[in-house]
PDB file of C-alpha atoms in Angstrom:
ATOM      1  CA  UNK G   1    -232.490 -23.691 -58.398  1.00 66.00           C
ATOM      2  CA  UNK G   2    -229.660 -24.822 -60.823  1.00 76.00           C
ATOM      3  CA  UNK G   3    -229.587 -23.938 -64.075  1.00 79.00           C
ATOM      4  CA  UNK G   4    -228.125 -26.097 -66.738  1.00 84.00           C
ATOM      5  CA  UNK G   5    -225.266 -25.296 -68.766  1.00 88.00           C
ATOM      6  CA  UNK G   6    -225.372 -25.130 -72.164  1.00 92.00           C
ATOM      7  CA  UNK G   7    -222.359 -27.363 -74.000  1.00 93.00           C
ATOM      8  CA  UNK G   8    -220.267 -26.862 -77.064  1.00 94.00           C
ATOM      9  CA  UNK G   9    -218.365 -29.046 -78.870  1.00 94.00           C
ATOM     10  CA  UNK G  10    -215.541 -27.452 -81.550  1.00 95.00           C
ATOM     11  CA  UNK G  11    -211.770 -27.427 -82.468  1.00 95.00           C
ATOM     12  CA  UNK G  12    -209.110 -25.553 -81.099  1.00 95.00           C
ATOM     13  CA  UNK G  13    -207.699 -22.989 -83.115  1.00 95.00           C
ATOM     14  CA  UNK G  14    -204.766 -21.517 -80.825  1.00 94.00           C
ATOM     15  CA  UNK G  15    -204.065 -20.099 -77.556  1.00 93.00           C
ATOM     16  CA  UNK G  16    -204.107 -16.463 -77.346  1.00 89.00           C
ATOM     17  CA  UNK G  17    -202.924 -15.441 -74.035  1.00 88.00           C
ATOM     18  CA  UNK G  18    -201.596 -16.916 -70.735  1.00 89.00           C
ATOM     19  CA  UNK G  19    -205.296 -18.246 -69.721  1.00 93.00           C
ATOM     20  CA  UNK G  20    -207.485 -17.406 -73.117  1.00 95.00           C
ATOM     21  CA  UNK G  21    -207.723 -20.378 -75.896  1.00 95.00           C
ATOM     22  CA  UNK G  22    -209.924 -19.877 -79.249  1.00 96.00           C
ATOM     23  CA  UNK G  23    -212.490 -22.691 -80.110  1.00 96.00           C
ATOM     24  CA  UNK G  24    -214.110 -22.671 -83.728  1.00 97.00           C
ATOM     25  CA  UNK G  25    -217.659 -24.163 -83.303  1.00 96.00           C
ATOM     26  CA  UNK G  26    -219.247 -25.522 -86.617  1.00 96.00           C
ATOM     27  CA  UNK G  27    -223.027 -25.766 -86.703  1.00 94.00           C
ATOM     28  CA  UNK G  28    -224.924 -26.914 -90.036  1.00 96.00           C
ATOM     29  CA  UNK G  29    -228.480 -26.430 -91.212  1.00 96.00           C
ATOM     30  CA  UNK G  30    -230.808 -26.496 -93.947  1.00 97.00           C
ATOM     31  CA  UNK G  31    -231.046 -23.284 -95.504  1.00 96.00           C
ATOM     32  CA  UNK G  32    -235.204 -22.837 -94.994  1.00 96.00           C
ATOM     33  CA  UNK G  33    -235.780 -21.158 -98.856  1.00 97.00           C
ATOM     34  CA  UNK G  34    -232.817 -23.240-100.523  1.00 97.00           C
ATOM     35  CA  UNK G  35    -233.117 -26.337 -99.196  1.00 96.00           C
ATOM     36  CA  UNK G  36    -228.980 -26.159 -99.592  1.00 97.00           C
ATOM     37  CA  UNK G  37    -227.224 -27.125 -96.086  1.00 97.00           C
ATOM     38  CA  UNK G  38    -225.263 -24.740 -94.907  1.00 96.00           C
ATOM     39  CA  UNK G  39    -222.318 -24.620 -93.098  1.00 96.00           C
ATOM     40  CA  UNK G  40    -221.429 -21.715 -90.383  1.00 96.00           C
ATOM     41  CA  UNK G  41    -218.769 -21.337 -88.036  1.00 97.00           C
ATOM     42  CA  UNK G  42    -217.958 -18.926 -85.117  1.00 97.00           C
ATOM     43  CA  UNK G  43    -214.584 -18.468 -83.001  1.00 97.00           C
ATOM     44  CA  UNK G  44    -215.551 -18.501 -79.014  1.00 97.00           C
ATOM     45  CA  UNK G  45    -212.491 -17.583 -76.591  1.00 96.00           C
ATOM     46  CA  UNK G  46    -212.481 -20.110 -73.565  1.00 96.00           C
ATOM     47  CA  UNK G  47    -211.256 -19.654 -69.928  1.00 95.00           C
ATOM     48  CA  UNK G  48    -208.364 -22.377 -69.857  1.00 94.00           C
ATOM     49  CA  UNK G  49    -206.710 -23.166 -66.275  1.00 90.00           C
ATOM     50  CA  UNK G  50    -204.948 -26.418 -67.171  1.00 82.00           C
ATOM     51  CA  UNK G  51    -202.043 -27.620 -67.579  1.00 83.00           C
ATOM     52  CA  UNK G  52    -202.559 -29.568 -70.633  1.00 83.00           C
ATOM     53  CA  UNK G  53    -201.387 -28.804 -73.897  1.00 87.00           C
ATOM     54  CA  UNK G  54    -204.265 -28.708 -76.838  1.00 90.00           C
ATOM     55  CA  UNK G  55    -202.845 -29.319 -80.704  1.00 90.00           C
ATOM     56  CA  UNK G  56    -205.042 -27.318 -83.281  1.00 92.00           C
ATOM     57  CA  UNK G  57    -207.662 -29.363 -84.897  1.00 92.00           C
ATOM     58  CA  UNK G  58    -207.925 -31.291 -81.333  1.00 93.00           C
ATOM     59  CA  UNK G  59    -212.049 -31.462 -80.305  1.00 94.00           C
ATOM     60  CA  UNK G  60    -212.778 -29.805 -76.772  1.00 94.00           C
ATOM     61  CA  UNK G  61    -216.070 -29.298 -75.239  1.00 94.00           C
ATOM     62  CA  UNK G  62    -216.723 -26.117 -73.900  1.00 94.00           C
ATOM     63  CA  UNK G  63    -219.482 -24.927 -71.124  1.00 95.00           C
ATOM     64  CA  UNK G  64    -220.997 -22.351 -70.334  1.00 95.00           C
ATOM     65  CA  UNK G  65    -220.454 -19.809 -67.502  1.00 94.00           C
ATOM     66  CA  UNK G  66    -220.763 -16.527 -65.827  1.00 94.00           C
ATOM     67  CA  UNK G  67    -218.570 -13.453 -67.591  1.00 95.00           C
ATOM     68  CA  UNK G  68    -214.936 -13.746 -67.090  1.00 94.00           C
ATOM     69  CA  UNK G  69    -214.215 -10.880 -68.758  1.00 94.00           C
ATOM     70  CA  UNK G  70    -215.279  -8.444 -71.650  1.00 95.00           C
ATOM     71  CA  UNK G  71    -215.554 -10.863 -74.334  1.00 94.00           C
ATOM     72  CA  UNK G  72    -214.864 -15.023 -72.154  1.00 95.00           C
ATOM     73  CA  UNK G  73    -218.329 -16.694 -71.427  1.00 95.00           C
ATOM     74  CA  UNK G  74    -217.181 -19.720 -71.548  1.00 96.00           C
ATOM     75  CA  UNK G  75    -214.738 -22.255 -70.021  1.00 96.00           C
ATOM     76  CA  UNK G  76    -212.918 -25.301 -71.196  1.00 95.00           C
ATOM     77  CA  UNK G  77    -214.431 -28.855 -69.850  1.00 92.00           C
ATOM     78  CA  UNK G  78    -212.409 -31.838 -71.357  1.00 91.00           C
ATOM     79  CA  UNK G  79    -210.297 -32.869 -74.475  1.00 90.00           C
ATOM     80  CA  UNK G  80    -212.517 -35.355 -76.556  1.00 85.00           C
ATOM     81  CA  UNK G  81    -209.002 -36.087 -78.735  1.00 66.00           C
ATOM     82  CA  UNK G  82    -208.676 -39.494 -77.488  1.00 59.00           C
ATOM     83  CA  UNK G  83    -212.221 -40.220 -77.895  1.00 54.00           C
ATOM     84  CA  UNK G  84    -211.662 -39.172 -81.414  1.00 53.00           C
ATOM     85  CA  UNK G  85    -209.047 -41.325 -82.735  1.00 54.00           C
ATOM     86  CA  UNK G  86    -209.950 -44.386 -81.315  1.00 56.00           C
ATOM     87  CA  UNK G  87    -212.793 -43.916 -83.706  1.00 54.00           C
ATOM     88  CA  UNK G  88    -211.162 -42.967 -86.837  1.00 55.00           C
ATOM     89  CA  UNK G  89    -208.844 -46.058 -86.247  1.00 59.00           C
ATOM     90  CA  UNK G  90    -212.139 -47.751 -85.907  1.00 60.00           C
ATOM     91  CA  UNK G  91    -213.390 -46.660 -89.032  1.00 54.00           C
ATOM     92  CA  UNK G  92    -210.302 -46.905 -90.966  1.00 60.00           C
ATOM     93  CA  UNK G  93    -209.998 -50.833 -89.575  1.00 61.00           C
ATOM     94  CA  UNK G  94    -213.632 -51.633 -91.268  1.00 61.00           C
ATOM     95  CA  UNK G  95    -212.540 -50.052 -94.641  1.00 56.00           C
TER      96      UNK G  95
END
């Protein structure tokens, strides 16, 4: 039996070690007595093996995996940076 893995999308924040990067995932809901959306955010360090070089503010999806260590449950899965400027130029083409 497989079990599916759960998938983040966030920004990179930095690189902390050799094989360690920090992704900031931003989730928003409506606040259920308020009605006022709110925004929160939480830092998740990433198993990174590749070679490629990340930029902050660059979107990365992350998945999820078995414990790497005391605090890593999850490892990187693919840059979405290209992905995301082609749209902005997009966007910024309509305007």
């Amino acid at each position: 039996m497989t079990v599916k893995k759960q998938k983040l999308i966030g920004s990179f924040v930095k690189k902390s070690s050799d094989k360690t990067i920090v992704v900031k995932v931003e989730r928003r809901f409506r606040h259920p007595r308020y009605k006022k959306v709110v925004k929160v955010s939480k830092n998740y360090l990433v198993d990174y093996n590749s070679d490629k070089d990340l930029t902050p503010g660059e979107k990365v999806v992350i998945i999820s995996c078995r414990p790497v260590s005391k605090l890593k449950r999850w490892r990187f899965h693919s840059s979405m940076n290209v992905e995301v400027k082609s749209w902005f130029s997009q966007k910024q083409s309509l305007m």
